[in-house]
PDB file of C-alpha atoms and ligand atoms in Angstrom:
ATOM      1  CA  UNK R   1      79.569 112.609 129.044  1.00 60.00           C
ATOM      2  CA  UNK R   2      81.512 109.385 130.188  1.00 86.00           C
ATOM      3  CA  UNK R   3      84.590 107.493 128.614  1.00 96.00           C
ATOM      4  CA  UNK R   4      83.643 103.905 129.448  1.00 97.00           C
ATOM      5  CA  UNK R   5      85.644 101.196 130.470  1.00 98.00           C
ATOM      6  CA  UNK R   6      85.877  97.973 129.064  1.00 98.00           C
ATOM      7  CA  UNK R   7      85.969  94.238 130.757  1.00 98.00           C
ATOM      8  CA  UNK R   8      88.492  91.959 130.404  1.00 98.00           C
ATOM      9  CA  UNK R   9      86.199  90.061 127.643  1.00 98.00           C
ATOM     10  CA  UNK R  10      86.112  93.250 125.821  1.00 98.00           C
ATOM     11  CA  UNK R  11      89.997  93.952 126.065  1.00 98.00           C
ATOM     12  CA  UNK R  12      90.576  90.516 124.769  1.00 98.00           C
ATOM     13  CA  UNK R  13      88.395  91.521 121.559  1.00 98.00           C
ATOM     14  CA  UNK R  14      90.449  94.438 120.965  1.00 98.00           C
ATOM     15  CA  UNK R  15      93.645  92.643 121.009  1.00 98.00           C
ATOM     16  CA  UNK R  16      92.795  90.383 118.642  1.00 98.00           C
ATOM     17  CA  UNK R  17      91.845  93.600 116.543  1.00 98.00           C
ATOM     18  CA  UNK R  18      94.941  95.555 117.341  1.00 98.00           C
ATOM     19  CA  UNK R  19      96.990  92.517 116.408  1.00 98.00           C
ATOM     20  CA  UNK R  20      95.490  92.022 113.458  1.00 98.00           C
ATOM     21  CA  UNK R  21      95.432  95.616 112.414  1.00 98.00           C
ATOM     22  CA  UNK R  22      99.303  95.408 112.919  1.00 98.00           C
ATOM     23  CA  UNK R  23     100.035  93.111 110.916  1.00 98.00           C
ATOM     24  CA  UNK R  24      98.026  94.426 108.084  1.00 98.00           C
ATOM     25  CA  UNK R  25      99.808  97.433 108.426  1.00 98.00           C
ATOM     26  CA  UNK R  26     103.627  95.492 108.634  1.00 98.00           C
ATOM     27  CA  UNK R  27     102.537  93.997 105.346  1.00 98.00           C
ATOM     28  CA  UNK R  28     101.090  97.094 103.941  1.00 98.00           C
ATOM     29  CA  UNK R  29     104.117  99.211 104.805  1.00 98.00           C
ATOM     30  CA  UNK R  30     106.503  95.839 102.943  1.00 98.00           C
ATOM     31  CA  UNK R  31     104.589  96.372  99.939  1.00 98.00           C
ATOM     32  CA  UNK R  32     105.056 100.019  99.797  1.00 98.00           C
ATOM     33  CA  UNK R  33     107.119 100.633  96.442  1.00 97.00           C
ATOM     34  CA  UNK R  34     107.596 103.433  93.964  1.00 98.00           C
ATOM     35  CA  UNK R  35     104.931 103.597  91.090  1.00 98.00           C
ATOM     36  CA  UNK R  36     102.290 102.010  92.832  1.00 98.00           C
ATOM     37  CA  UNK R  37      98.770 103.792  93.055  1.00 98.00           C
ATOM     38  CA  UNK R  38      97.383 104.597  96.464  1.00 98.00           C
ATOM     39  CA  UNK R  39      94.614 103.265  95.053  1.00 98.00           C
ATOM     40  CA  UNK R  40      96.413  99.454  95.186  1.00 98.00           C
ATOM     41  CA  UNK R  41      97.641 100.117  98.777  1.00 98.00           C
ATOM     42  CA  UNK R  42      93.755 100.217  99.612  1.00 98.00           C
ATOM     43  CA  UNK R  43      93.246  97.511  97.681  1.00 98.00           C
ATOM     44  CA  UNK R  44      95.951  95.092  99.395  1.00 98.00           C
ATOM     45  CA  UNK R  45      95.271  96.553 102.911  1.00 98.00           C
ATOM     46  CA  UNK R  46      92.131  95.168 102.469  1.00 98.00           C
ATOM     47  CA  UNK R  47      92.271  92.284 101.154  1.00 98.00           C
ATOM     48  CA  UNK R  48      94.661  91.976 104.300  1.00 98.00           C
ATOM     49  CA  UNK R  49      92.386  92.679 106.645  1.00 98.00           C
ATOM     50  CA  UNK R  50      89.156  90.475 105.194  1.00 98.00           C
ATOM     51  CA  UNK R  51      91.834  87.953 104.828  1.00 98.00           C
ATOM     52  CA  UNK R  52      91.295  87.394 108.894  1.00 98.00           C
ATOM     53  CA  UNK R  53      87.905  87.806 108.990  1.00 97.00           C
ATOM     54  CA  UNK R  54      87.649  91.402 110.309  1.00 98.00           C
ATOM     55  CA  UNK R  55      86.062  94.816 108.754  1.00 98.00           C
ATOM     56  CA  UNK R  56      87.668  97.608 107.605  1.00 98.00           C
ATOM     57  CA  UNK R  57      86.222 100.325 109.548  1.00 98.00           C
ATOM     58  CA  UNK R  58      86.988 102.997 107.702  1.00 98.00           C
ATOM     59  CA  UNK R  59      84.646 101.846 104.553  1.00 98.00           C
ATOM     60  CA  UNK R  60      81.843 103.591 104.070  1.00 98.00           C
ATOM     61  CA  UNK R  61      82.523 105.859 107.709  1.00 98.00           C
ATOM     62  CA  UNK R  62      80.568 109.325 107.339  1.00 98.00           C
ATOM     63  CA  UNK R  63      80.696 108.306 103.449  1.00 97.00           C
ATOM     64  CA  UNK R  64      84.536 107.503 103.407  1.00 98.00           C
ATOM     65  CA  UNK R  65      85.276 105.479 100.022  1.00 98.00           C
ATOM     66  CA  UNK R  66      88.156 103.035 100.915  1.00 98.00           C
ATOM     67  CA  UNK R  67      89.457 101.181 103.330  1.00 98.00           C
ATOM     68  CA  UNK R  68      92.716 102.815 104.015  1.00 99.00           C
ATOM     69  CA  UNK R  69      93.934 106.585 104.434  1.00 99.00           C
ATOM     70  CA  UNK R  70      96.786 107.004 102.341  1.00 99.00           C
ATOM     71  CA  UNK R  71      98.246 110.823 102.828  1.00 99.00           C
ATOM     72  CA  UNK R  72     100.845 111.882 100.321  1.00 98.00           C
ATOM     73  CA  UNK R  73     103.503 114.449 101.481  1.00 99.00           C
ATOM     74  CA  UNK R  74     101.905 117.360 102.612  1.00 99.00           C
ATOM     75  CA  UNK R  75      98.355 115.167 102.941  1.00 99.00           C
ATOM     76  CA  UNK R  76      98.026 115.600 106.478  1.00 99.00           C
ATOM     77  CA  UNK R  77      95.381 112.640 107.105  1.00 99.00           C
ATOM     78  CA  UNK R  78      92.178 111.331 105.259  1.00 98.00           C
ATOM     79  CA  UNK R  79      93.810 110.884 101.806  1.00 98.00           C
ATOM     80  CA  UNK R  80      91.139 109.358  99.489  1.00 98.00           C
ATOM     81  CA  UNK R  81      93.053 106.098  97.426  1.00 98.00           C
ATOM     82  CA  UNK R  82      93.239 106.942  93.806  1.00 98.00           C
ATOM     83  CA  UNK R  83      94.446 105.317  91.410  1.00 98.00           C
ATOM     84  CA  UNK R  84      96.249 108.428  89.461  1.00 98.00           C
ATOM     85  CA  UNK R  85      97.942 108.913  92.699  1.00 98.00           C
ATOM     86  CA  UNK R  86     100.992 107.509  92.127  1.00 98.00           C
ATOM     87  CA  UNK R  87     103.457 106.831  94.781  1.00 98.00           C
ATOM     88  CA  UNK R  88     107.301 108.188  94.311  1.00 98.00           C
ATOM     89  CA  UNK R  89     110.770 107.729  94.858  1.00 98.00           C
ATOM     90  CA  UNK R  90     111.713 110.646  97.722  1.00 98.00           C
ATOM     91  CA  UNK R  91     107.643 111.027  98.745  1.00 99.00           C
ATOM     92  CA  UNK R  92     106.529 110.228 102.675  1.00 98.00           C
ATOM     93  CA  UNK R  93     103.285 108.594 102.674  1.00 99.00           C
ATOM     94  CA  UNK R  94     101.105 108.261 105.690  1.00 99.00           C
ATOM     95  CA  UNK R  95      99.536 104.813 105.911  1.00 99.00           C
ATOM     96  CA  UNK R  96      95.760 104.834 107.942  1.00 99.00           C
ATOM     97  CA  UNK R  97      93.906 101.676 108.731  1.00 99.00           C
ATOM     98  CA  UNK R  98      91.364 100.759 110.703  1.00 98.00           C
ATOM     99  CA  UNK R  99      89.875  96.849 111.419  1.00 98.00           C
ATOM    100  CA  UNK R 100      86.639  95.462 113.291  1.00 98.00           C
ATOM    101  CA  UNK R 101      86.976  92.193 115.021  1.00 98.00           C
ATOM    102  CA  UNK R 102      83.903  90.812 116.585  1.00 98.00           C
ATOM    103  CA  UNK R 103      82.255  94.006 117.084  1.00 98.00           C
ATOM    104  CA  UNK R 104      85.534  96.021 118.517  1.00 98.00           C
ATOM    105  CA  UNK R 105      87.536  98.341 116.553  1.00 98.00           C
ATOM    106  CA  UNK R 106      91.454  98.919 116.196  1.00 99.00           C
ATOM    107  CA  UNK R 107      92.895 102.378 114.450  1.00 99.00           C
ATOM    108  CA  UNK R 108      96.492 102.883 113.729  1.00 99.00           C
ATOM    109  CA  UNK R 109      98.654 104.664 111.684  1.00 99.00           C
ATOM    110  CA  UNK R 110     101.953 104.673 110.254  1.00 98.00           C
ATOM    111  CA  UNK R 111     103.958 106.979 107.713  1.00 99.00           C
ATOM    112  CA  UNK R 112     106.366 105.457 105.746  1.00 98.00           C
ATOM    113  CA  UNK R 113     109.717 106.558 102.915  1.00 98.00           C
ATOM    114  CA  UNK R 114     109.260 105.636  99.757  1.00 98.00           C
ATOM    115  CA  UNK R 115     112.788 105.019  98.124  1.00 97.00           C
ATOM    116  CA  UNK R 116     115.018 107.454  99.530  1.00 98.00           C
ATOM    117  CA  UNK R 117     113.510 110.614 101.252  1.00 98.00           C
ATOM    118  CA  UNK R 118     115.308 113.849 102.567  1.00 98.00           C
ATOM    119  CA  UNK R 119     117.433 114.255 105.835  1.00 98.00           C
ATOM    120  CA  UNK R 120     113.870 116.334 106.543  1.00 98.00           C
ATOM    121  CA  UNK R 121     111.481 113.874 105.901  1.00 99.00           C
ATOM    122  CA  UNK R 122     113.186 111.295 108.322  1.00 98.00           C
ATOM    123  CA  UNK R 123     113.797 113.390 110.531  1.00 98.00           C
ATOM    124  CA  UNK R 124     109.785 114.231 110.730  1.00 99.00           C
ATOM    125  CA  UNK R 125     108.385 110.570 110.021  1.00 99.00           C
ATOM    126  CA  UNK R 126     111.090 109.613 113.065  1.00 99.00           C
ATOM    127  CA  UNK R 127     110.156 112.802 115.868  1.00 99.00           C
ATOM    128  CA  UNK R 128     106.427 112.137 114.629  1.00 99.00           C
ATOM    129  CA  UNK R 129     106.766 108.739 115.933  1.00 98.00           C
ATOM    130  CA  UNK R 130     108.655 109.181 119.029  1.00 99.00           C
ATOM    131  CA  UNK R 131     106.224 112.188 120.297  1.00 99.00           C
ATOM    132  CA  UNK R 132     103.372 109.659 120.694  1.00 99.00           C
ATOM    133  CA  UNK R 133     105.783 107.428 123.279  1.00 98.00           C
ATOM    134  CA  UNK R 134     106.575 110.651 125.000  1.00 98.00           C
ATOM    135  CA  UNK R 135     102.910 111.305 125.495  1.00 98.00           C
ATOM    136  CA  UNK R 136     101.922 107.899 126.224  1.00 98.00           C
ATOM    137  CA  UNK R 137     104.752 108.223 129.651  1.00 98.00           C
ATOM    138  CA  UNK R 138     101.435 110.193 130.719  1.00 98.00           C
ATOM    139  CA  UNK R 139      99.214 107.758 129.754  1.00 98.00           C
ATOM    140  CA  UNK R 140      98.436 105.914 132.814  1.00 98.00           C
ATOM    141  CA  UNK R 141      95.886 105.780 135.856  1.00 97.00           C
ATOM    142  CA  UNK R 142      96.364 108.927 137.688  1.00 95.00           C
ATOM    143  CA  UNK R 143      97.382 111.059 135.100  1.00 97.00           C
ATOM    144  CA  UNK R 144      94.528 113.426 133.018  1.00 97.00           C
ATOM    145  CA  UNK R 145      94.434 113.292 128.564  1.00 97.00           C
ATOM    146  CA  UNK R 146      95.566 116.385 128.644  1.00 97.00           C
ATOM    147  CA  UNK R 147      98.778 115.283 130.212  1.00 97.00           C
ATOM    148  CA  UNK R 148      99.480 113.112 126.953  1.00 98.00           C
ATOM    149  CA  UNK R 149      98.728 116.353 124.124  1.00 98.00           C
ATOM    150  CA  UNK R 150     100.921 118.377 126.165  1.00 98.00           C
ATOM    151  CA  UNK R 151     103.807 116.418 126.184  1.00 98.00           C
ATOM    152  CA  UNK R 152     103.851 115.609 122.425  1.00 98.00           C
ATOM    153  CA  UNK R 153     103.396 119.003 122.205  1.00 98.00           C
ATOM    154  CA  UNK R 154     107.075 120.334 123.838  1.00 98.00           C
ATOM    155  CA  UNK R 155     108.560 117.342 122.408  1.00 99.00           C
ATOM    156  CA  UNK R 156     107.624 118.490 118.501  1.00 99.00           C
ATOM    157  CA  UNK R 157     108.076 121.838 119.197  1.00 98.00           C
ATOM    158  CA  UNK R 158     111.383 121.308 120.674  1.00 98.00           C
ATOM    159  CA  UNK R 159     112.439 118.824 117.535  1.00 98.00           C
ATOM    160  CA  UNK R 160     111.200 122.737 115.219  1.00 98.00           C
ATOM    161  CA  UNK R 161     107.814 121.013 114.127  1.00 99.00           C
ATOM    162  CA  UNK R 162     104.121 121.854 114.894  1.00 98.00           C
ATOM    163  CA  UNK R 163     100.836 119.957 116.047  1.00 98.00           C
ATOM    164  CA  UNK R 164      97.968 119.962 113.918  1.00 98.00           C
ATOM    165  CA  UNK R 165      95.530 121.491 116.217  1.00 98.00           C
ATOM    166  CA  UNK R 166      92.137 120.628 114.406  1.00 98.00           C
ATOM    167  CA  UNK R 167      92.274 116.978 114.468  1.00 98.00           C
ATOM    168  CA  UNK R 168      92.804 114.736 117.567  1.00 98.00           C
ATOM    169  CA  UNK R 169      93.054 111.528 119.049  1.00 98.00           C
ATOM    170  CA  UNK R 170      89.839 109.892 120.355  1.00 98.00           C
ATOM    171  CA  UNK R 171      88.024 106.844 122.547  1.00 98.00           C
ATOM    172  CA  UNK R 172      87.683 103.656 121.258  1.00 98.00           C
ATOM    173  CA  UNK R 173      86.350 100.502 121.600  1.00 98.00           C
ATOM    174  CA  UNK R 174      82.666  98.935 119.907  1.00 98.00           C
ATOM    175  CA  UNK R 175      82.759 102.180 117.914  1.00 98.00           C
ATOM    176  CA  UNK R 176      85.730 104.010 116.121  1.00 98.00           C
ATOM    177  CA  UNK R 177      84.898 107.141 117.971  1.00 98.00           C
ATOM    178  CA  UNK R 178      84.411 107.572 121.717  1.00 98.00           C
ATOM    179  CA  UNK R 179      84.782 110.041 124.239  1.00 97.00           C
ATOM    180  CA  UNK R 180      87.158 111.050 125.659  1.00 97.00           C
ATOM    181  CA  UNK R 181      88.765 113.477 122.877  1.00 97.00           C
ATOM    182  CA  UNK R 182      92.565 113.534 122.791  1.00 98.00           C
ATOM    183  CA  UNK R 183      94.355 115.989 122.008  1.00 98.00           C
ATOM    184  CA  UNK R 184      98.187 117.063 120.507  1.00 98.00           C
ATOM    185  CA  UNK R 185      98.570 119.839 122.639  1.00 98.00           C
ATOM    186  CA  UNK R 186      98.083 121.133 125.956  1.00 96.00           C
ATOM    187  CA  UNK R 187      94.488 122.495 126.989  1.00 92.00           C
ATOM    188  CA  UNK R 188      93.511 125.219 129.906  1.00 84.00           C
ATOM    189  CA  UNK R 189      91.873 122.203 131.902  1.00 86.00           C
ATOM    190  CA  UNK R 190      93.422 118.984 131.576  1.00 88.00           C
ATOM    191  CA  UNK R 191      90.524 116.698 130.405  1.00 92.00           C
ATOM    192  CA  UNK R 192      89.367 113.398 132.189  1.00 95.00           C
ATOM    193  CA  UNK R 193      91.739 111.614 134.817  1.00 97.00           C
ATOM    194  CA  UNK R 194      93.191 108.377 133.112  1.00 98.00           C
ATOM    195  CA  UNK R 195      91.860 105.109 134.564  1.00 98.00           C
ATOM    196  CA  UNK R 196      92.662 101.277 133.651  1.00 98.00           C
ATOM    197  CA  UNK R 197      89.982  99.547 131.216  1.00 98.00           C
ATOM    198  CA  UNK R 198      89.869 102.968 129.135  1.00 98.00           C
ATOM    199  CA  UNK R 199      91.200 102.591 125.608  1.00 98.00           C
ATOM    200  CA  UNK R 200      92.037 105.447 123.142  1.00 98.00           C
ATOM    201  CA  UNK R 201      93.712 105.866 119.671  1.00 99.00           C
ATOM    202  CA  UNK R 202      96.425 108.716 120.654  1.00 99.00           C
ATOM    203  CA  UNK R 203      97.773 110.296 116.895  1.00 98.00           C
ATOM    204  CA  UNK R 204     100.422 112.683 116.360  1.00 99.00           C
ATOM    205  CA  UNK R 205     100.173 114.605 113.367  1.00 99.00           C
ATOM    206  CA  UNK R 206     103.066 116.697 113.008  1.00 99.00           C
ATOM    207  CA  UNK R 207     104.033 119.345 110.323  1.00 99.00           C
ATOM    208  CA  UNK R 208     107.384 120.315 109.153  1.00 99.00           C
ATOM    209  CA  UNK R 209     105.843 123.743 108.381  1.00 98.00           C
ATOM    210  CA  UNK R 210     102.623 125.733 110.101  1.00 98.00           C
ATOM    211  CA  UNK R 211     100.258 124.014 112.498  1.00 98.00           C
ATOM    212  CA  UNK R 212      97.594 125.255 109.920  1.00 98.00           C
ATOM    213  CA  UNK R 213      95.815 122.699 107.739  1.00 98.00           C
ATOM    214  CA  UNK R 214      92.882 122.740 104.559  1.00 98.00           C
ATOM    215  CA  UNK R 215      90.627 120.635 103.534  1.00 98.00           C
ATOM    216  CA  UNK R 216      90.063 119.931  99.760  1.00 98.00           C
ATOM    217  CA  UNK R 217      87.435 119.923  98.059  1.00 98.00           C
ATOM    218  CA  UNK R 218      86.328 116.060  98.534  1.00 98.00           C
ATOM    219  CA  UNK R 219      85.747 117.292 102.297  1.00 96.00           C
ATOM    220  CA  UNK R 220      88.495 114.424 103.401  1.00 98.00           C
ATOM    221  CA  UNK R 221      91.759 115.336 102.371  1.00 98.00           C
ATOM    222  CA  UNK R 222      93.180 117.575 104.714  1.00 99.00           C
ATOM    223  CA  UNK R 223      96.559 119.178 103.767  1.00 99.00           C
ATOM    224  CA  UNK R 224      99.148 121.976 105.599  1.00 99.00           C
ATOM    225  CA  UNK R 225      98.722 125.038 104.515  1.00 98.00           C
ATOM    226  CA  UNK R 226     102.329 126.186 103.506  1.00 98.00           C
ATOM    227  CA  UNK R 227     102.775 122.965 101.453  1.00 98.00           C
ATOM    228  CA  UNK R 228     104.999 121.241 103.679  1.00 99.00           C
ATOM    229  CA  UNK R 229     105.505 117.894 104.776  1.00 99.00           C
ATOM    230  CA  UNK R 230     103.435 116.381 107.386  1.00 99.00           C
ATOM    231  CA  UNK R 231     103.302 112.747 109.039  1.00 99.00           C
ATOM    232  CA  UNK R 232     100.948 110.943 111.807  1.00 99.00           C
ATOM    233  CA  UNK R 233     101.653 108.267 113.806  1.00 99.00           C
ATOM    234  CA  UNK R 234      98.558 106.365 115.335  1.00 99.00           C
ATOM    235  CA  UNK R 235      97.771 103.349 118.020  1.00 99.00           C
ATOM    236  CA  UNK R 236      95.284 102.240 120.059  1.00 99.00           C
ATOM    237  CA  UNK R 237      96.435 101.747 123.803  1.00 99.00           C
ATOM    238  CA  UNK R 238      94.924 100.177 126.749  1.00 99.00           C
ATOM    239  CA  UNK R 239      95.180 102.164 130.194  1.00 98.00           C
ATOM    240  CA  UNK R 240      96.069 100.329 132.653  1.00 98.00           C
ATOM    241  CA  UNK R 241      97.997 101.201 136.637  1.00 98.00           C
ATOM    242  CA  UNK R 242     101.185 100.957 134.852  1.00 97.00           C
ATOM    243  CA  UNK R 243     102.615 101.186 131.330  1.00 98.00           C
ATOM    244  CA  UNK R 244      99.950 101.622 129.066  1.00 98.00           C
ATOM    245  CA  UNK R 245      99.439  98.317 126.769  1.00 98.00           C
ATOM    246  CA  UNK R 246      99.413  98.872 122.919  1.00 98.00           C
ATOM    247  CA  UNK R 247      96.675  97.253 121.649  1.00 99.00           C
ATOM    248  CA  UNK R 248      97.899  97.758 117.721  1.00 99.00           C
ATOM    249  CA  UNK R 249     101.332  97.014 118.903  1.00 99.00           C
ATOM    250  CA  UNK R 250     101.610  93.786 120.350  1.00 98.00           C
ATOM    251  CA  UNK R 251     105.975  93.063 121.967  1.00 98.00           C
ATOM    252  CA  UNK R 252     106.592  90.417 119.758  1.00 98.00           C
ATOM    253  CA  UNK R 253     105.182  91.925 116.338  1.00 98.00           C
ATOM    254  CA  UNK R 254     107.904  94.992 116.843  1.00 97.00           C
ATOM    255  CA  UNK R 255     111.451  94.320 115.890  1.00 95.00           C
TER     256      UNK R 255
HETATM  257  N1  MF3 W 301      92.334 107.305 112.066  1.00 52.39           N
HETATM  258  C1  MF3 W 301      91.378 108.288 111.616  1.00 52.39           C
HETATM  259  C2  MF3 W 301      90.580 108.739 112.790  1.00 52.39           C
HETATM  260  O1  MF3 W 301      90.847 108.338 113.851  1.00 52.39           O
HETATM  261  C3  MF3 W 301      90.669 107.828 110.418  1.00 52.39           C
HETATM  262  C4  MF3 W 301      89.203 107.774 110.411  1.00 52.39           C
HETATM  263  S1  MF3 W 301      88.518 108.649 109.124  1.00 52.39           S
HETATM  264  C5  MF3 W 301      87.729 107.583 108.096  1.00 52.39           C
HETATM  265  O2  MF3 W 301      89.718 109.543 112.769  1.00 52.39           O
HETATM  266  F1  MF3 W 301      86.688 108.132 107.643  1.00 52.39           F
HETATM  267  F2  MF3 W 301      88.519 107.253 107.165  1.00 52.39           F
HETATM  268  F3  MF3 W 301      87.340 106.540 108.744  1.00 52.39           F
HETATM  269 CO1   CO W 302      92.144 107.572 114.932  1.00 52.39          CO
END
């Protein structure tokens, strides 16, 4: 077992991917509007992200249909685009991408208000967010991955919300997966130290409700148990001796 790390050719590769897996999901997230399918959100993230010459990673992963997760309310991750999904005034909807660009992969995820939601759901979409830059404080040389899962952790639970313990973060780099794991909450040992070149895709998902999730019964969609709302928040960093450098969330591309 090893987490590699990259060279500075290989960093440059996933920039370019993390950029452009930004933008798609800017765009994506502008075209979000009540009535649509989330079978048309797949369809325009990816003509997004062929539009600049990259790969959807997602297509076709362990059998995955489309190109983008798109999680409905209490969809926790992994929801499969459909076109009698409809998207609604008041619904949270979880936006999952993922682009190749010459050989190196980006992952990031975003969830998004459709119309107006409740005091609840923005509260959720906005302490879902803001755990992953309290974990990433942790995400440097030095620290260990377990450092980053257990501060997300105190910071949901603190906010009333829970983890979703059976799904975590991961390595990443010329394949969507890599070691190390990384997960939302704190572990006995602490996991691998933190060192500069690595690169992982650290995601938050946070329930309103129970930690406790399902699958259904097209093996992808995962959804909370108690029916409750649920959002994740996704991107792929670069570890470096200082501040860690988000790779799907380049300074000038935020607001
Ligand atoms: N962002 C998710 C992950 O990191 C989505 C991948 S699942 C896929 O695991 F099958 F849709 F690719
Ligand atoms: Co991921």
């Amino acid at each position: 077992m090893s987490v590699s790390i990259k060279s500075p050719k290989e960093i440059e590769l996933m920039r370019k991917a993390g950029r452009i897996l930004c933008i798609t999901l800017q765009e994506l997230e502008k075209s979000i509007k009540p009535g649509m399918s989330t079978l048309q959100v797949d369809k325009i993230g990816e003509e997004i992200i062929r539009s600049y010459d990259c790969i959807p990673s997602f297509k076709n992963y362990e059998g995955y249909p489309a190109s983008i997760c798109v999680s409905i309310n209490d969809e926790v991750v992994h929801g499969i685009p459909n076109s009698k999904h409809i998207l609604r005034d008041g619904d949270i909807v979880s936006l999952d991408a993922g682009v190749i660009y010459k050989g190196y992969h980006s992952d990031a995820a975003r969830t998004v208000a459709v119309g107006e939601v409740s005091e609840t759901a923005r509260k959720l979409i906005a302490v879902t967010r803001d755990s992953f830059y309290e974990g990433i404080k942790y995400a440097k040389e030095g620290y260990r991955i377990g450092d980053i899962g257990k501060a997300i952790q105190k910071y949901v639970k603190s906010n009333g919300f829970s983890v979703v313990r059976d799904l975590a973060g991961h390595g990443i780099g010329s394949h969507l997966h890599e070691e190390p794991e990384v997960p939302n909450f704190s572990t006995f040992r602490r996991g691998v130290k933190l060192k500069a070149g690595m690169t992982i895709a650290v995601e938050p998902m946070v329930n309103e409700g129970t930690s406790d999730v399902w699958w259904l019964d097209d093996d992808w969609t995962v959804v909370t148990a108690d029916g409750l709302l649920s959002a994740h928040y996704e991107n792929t960093i670069l570890i470096t001796e200082e501040e860690p450098e988000l790779l799907s969330y380049p300074e000038d591309l935020r607001p």
